[in-house]
PDB file of C-alpha atoms in Angstrom:
ATOM      1  CA  UNK A  18     173.320  31.018 102.093  1.00 79.00           C
ATOM      2  CA  UNK A  19     170.355  28.695 102.083  1.00 87.00           C
ATOM      3  CA  UNK A  20     167.565  28.861  99.516  1.00 87.00           C
ATOM      4  CA  UNK A  21     164.821  31.287 100.492  1.00 88.00           C
ATOM      5  CA  UNK A  22     161.136  30.545 100.988  1.00 88.00           C
ATOM      6  CA  UNK A  23     158.850  31.552  98.173  1.00 87.00           C
ATOM      7  CA  UNK A  24     155.211  32.310  98.814  1.00 88.00           C
ATOM      8  CA  UNK A  25     152.348  33.818  96.847  1.00 88.00           C
ATOM      9  CA  UNK A  26     150.005  36.019  98.874  1.00 82.00           C
ATOM     10  CA  UNK A  27     146.789  37.734  97.964  1.00 79.00           C
ATOM     11  CA  UNK A  28     146.132  40.834 100.038  1.00 68.00           C
ATOM     12  CA  UNK A  29     142.707  42.461 100.291  1.00 65.00           C
ATOM     13  CA  UNK A  30     142.291  46.026 101.427  1.00 60.00           C
ATOM     14  CA  UNK A  31     139.210  46.625 103.560  1.00 57.00           C
ATOM     15  CA  UNK A  32     138.288  50.158 104.495  1.00 57.00           C
ATOM     16  CA  UNK A  33     137.901  50.959 108.176  1.00 71.00           C
ATOM     17  CA  UNK A  34     135.013  53.335 108.862  1.00 78.00           C
ATOM     18  CA  UNK A  35     132.621  54.264 111.642  1.00 87.00           C
ATOM     19  CA  UNK A  36     129.717  53.976 109.200  1.00 89.00           C
ATOM     20  CA  UNK A  37     129.266  52.775 105.623  1.00 88.00           C
ATOM     21  CA  UNK A  38     126.689  53.637 102.990  1.00 90.00           C
ATOM     22  CA  UNK A  39     124.907  50.718 101.334  1.00 88.00           C
ATOM     23  CA  UNK A  40     122.148  50.708  98.766  1.00 87.00           C
ATOM     24  CA  UNK A  41     121.061  50.143  95.201  1.00 86.00           C
ATOM     25  CA  UNK A  42     122.724  52.061  92.349  1.00 84.00           C
ATOM     26  CA  UNK A  43     121.625  55.691  92.002  1.00 82.00           C
ATOM     27  CA  UNK A  44     120.057  55.869  95.472  1.00 84.00           C
ATOM     28  CA  UNK A  45     122.144  58.937  96.335  1.00 86.00           C
ATOM     29  CA  UNK A  46     124.954  57.415  98.407  1.00 87.00           C
ATOM     30  CA  UNK A  47     127.687  59.564  96.846  1.00 86.00           C
ATOM     31  CA  UNK A  48     125.490  62.660  97.047  1.00 88.00           C
ATOM     32  CA  UNK A  49     124.987  61.955 100.741  1.00 92.00           C
ATOM     33  CA  UNK A  50     128.711  61.474 101.350  1.00 89.00           C
ATOM     34  CA  UNK A  51     129.408  64.752  99.517  1.00 89.00           C
ATOM     35  CA  UNK A  52     126.720  66.525 101.589  1.00 90.00           C
ATOM     36  CA  UNK A  53     127.835  65.341 105.050  1.00 91.00           C
ATOM     37  CA  UNK A  54     131.618  65.066 104.680  1.00 87.00           C
ATOM     38  CA  UNK A  55     134.733  66.572 103.171  1.00 83.00           C
ATOM     39  CA  UNK A  56     134.762  63.990 100.356  1.00 73.00           C
ATOM     40  CA  UNK A  57     134.089  65.036  96.775  1.00 73.00           C
ATOM     41  CA  UNK A  58     132.925  61.870  94.991  1.00 58.00           C
ATOM     42  CA  UNK A  59     131.680  62.019  91.434  1.00 57.00           C
ATOM     43  CA  UNK A  60     127.903  62.509  91.394  1.00 62.00           C
ATOM     44  CA  UNK A  61     125.752  61.972  88.302  1.00 58.00           C
ATOM     45  CA  UNK A  62     122.199  60.932  87.484  1.00 64.00           C
ATOM     46  CA  UNK A  63     122.988  57.447  86.222  1.00 50.00           C
ATOM     47  CA  UNK A  64     123.643  54.109  87.927  1.00 53.00           C
ATOM     48  CA  UNK A  65     127.197  53.001  88.761  1.00 57.00           C
ATOM     49  CA  UNK A  66     128.697  56.492  88.808  1.00 56.00           C
ATOM     50  CA  UNK A  67     130.743  55.303  91.780  1.00 54.00           C
ATOM     51  CA  UNK A  68     133.201  52.656  90.658  1.00 57.00           C
ATOM     52  CA  UNK A  69     135.507  52.485  93.680  1.00 65.00           C
ATOM     53  CA  UNK A  70     134.970  52.840  97.446  1.00 74.00           C
ATOM     54  CA  UNK A  71     135.576  56.286  98.910  1.00 79.00           C
ATOM     55  CA  UNK A  72     136.058  57.582 102.449  1.00 83.00           C
ATOM     56  CA  UNK A  73     134.867  60.886 103.860  1.00 86.00           C
ATOM     57  CA  UNK A  74     135.395  62.570 107.215  1.00 87.00           C
ATOM     58  CA  UNK A  75     132.321  64.042 108.887  1.00 88.00           C
ATOM     59  CA  UNK A  76     132.986  66.923 111.300  1.00 88.00           C
ATOM     60  CA  UNK A  77     130.788  67.195 114.366  1.00 84.00           C
ATOM     61  CA  UNK A  78     129.785  70.376 116.170  1.00 80.00           C
ATOM     62  CA  UNK A  79     131.930  69.506 119.184  1.00 83.00           C
ATOM     63  CA  UNK A  80     135.105  68.819 117.210  1.00 84.00           C
ATOM     64  CA  UNK A  81     134.598  65.063 116.938  1.00 87.00           C
ATOM     65  CA  UNK A  82     135.024  63.349 113.602  1.00 88.00           C
ATOM     66  CA  UNK A  83     133.577  60.229 112.018  1.00 89.00           C
ATOM     67  CA  UNK A  84     134.711  58.323 108.970  1.00 87.00           C
ATOM     68  CA  UNK A  85     132.037  57.259 106.481  1.00 88.00           C
ATOM     69  CA  UNK A  86     132.642  54.899 103.555  1.00 87.00           C
ATOM     70  CA  UNK A  87     130.754  55.009 100.269  1.00 85.00           C
ATOM     71  CA  UNK A  88     130.791  51.852  98.171  1.00 80.00           C
ATOM     72  CA  UNK A  89     129.447  51.380  94.642  1.00 75.00           C
ATOM     73  CA  UNK A  90     125.800  50.414  94.351  1.00 69.00           C
ATOM     74  CA  UNK A  91     124.882  46.833  95.136  1.00 69.00           C
ATOM     75  CA  UNK A  92     122.615  44.796  92.918  1.00 57.00           C
ATOM     76  CA  UNK A  93     120.696  41.586  93.392  1.00 59.00           C
ATOM     77  CA  UNK A  94     123.225  38.747  93.390  1.00 56.00           C
ATOM     78  CA  UNK A  95     126.041  40.887  94.836  1.00 47.00           C
ATOM     79  CA  UNK A  96     126.599  38.336  97.606  1.00 48.00           C
ATOM     80  CA  UNK A  97     127.397  35.802  94.885  1.00 53.00           C
ATOM     81  CA  UNK A  98     129.864  38.153  93.198  1.00 52.00           C
ATOM     82  CA  UNK A  99     127.488  39.688  90.624  1.00 50.00           C
ATOM     83  CA  UNK A 100     128.664  43.182  89.672  1.00 50.00           C
ATOM     84  CA  UNK A 101     131.892  42.865  91.690  1.00 46.00           C
ATOM     85  CA  UNK A 102     129.671  42.449  94.744  1.00 46.00           C
ATOM     86  CA  UNK A 103     132.270  40.635  96.862  1.00 46.00           C
ATOM     87  CA  UNK A 104     134.806  43.408  96.354  1.00 60.00           C
ATOM     88  CA  UNK A 105     132.300  46.045  97.407  1.00 63.00           C
ATOM     89  CA  UNK A 106     130.696  44.122 100.278  1.00 70.00           C
ATOM     90  CA  UNK A 107     134.109  43.455 101.836  1.00 73.00           C
ATOM     91  CA  UNK A 108     134.459  47.189 102.526  1.00 70.00           C
ATOM     92  CA  UNK A 109     131.316  47.116 104.669  1.00 78.00           C
ATOM     93  CA  UNK A 110     132.720  44.471 107.030  1.00 80.00           C
ATOM     94  CA  UNK A 111     134.625  46.883 109.239  1.00 79.00           C
ATOM     95  CA  UNK A 112     131.911  49.517 109.658  1.00 83.00           C
ATOM     96  CA  UNK A 113     130.068  49.567 112.983  1.00 87.00           C
ATOM     97  CA  UNK A 114     126.915  51.070 111.474  1.00 90.00           C
ATOM     98  CA  UNK A 115     125.374  50.719 108.012  1.00 91.00           C
ATOM     99  CA  UNK A 116     123.519  53.651 106.498  1.00 92.00           C
ATOM    100  CA  UNK A 117     121.024  51.952 104.225  1.00 91.00           C
ATOM    101  CA  UNK A 118     120.295  54.592 101.545  1.00 92.00           C
ATOM    102  CA  UNK A 119     117.035  54.174  99.610  1.00 91.00           C
ATOM    103  CA  UNK A 120     115.669  56.298  96.760  1.00 89.00           C
ATOM    104  CA  UNK A 121     112.287  57.083  98.288  1.00 88.00           C
ATOM    105  CA  UNK A 122     111.053  58.853  95.141  1.00 86.00           C
ATOM    106  CA  UNK A 123     110.705  55.574  93.253  1.00 82.00           C
ATOM    107  CA  UNK A 124     108.206  54.073  95.693  1.00 77.00           C
ATOM    108  CA  UNK A 125     108.268  50.641  97.314  1.00 87.00           C
ATOM    109  CA  UNK A 126     110.979  51.543  99.798  1.00 88.00           C
ATOM    110  CA  UNK A 127     110.273  48.325 101.715  1.00 91.00           C
ATOM    111  CA  UNK A 128     111.150  46.161  98.694  1.00 90.00           C
ATOM    112  CA  UNK A 129     114.278  48.196  97.910  1.00 89.00           C
ATOM    113  CA  UNK A 130     115.372  47.757 101.521  1.00 91.00           C
ATOM    114  CA  UNK A 131     114.704  44.014 101.272  1.00 91.00           C
ATOM    115  CA  UNK A 132     116.859  43.529  98.166  1.00 89.00           C
ATOM    116  CA  UNK A 133     119.965  44.972  99.820  1.00 87.00           C
ATOM    117  CA  UNK A 134     119.224  43.449 103.217  1.00 89.00           C
ATOM    118  CA  UNK A 135     119.042  39.962 101.661  1.00 87.00           C
ATOM    119  CA  UNK A 136     122.393  40.536  99.929  1.00 83.00           C
ATOM    120  CA  UNK A 137     124.007  41.676 103.186  1.00 84.00           C
ATOM    121  CA  UNK A 138     122.724  38.591 105.012  1.00 85.00           C
ATOM    122  CA  UNK A 139     123.742  36.210 102.197  1.00 84.00           C
ATOM    123  CA  UNK A 140     127.266  37.651 102.078  1.00 79.00           C
ATOM    124  CA  UNK A 141     127.839  36.862 105.749  1.00 77.00           C
ATOM    125  CA  UNK A 142     130.715  38.368 107.774  1.00 77.00           C
ATOM    126  CA  UNK A 143     128.165  39.695 110.276  1.00 79.00           C
ATOM    127  CA  UNK A 144     126.603  42.169 107.824  1.00 81.00           C
ATOM    128  CA  UNK A 145     123.163  40.637 108.327  1.00 82.00           C
ATOM    129  CA  UNK A 146     123.270  41.496 112.036  1.00 87.00           C
ATOM    130  CA  UNK A 147     124.853  44.959 111.774  1.00 86.00           C
ATOM    131  CA  UNK A 148     122.850  47.937 113.108  1.00 91.00           C
ATOM    132  CA  UNK A 149     121.297  49.977 110.298  1.00 92.00           C
ATOM    133  CA  UNK A 150     120.191  53.552 109.980  1.00 94.00           C
ATOM    134  CA  UNK A 151     117.722  53.771 107.079  1.00 94.00           C
ATOM    135  CA  UNK A 152     118.030  56.924 104.961  1.00 93.00           C
ATOM    136  CA  UNK A 153     115.096  57.664 102.661  1.00 94.00           C
ATOM    137  CA  UNK A 154     116.668  60.028 100.130  1.00 91.00           C
ATOM    138  CA  UNK A 155     115.234  62.261  97.373  1.00 89.00           C
ATOM    139  CA  UNK A 156     112.262  63.290  99.491  1.00 86.00           C
ATOM    140  CA  UNK A 157     111.986  66.548  97.510  1.00 83.00           C
ATOM    141  CA  UNK A 158     110.869  64.654  94.382  1.00 84.00           C
ATOM    142  CA  UNK A 159     107.647  63.303  95.846  1.00 78.00           C
ATOM    143  CA  UNK A 160     105.337  65.505  97.940  1.00 74.00           C
ATOM    144  CA  UNK A 161     103.672  62.342  99.271  1.00 77.00           C
ATOM    145  CA  UNK A 162     106.437  60.501 101.141  1.00 73.00           C
ATOM    146  CA  UNK A 163     106.807  56.833 100.313  1.00 72.00           C
ATOM    147  CA  UNK A 164     105.851  54.705 103.300  1.00 83.00           C
ATOM    148  CA  UNK A 165     108.537  52.675 105.006  1.00 89.00           C
ATOM    149  CA  UNK A 166     106.954  49.982 107.153  1.00 91.00           C
ATOM    150  CA  UNK A 167     109.805  47.531 107.758  1.00 90.00           C
ATOM    151  CA  UNK A 168     110.086  46.696 111.431  1.00 91.00           C
ATOM    152  CA  UNK A 169     113.402  45.132 112.354  1.00 91.00           C
ATOM    153  CA  UNK A 170     115.410  45.281 115.574  1.00 92.00           C
ATOM    154  CA  UNK A 171     118.559  46.108 113.563  1.00 92.00           C
ATOM    155  CA  UNK A 172     117.018  49.353 112.292  1.00 93.00           C
ATOM    156  CA  UNK A 173     118.057  51.946 114.866  1.00 94.00           C
ATOM    157  CA  UNK A 174     116.518  54.966 113.092  1.00 93.00           C
ATOM    158  CA  UNK A 175     114.806  56.089 109.886  1.00 93.00           C
ATOM    159  CA  UNK A 176     115.512  59.526 108.390  1.00 93.00           C
ATOM    160  CA  UNK A 177     113.888  61.229 105.399  1.00 92.00           C
ATOM    161  CA  UNK A 178     116.320  63.544 103.648  1.00 92.00           C
ATOM    162  CA  UNK A 179     117.042  65.314 100.389  1.00 92.00           C
ATOM    163  CA  UNK A 180     120.658  65.612  99.350  1.00 88.00           C
ATOM    164  CA  UNK A 181     119.560  68.079  96.664  1.00 88.00           C
ATOM    165  CA  UNK A 182     117.920  70.562  99.043  1.00 91.00           C
ATOM    166  CA  UNK A 183     119.694  69.672 102.294  1.00 90.00           C
ATOM    167  CA  UNK A 184     116.424  68.853 104.076  1.00 91.00           C
ATOM    168  CA  UNK A 185     117.013  66.533 107.035  1.00 91.00           C
ATOM    169  CA  UNK A 186     120.816  66.476 106.656  1.00 92.00           C
ATOM    170  CA  UNK A 187     121.593  68.171 109.992  1.00 92.00           C
ATOM    171  CA  UNK A 188     119.280  65.794 111.855  1.00 94.00           C
ATOM    172  CA  UNK A 189     120.897  62.822 110.121  1.00 93.00           C
ATOM    173  CA  UNK A 190     124.407  64.002 111.035  1.00 92.00           C
ATOM    174  CA  UNK A 191     123.310  64.467 114.655  1.00 91.00           C
ATOM    175  CA  UNK A 192     121.885  60.950 114.764  1.00 91.00           C
ATOM    176  CA  UNK A 193     125.044  59.560 113.176  1.00 91.00           C
ATOM    177  CA  UNK A 194     127.257  61.093 115.852  1.00 90.00           C
ATOM    178  CA  UNK A 195     124.893  60.017 118.614  1.00 89.00           C
ATOM    179  CA  UNK A 196     124.731  56.402 117.407  1.00 88.00           C
ATOM    180  CA  UNK A 197     128.468  56.057 116.806  1.00 83.00           C
ATOM    181  CA  UNK A 198     129.261  57.590 120.205  1.00 77.00           C
ATOM    182  CA  UNK A 199     126.878  55.112 121.816  1.00 67.00           C
ATOM    183  CA  UNK A 200     128.917  52.296 120.302  1.00 64.00           C
ATOM    184  CA  UNK A 201     126.207  51.032 117.974  1.00 61.00           C
TER     185      UNK A 201
END
């Protein structure tokens, strides 16, 4: 026979999901995935508990299902590869909707939103234009809700929730199904 062709390939796995959770470390992304889906990610009260992307299936009241991806927390500079940012951001590329999870108990939700939004835009791949549902988590920790005043056409809804108590979770799931069914 003839000599064969030799080639080196690098393959990258990118999760396919209806929605993906994005946010700073310890914002409650894994807690939210655990609360709304069948997934059982590790949850702890320290940053970078999640070290690898995870998928969960969310069951709707009418038998429909959605797939939601949880990626490790993003930090400033993630778009430049800081903290394995490129590996994590790549998993967001195939999601139709981003759930931007913010720890509302720490105040300055607008700035926290801005940090991640700038990283999404700097990374490219259309993440800067993707529709976003903002989730203000840990509402049970602060009786005076942190204001969220960002006005952006990409933000399709804002929900205040508590993964610890379950407050607002049903409304969030309803909105998630409604938005994904509408083709957002």
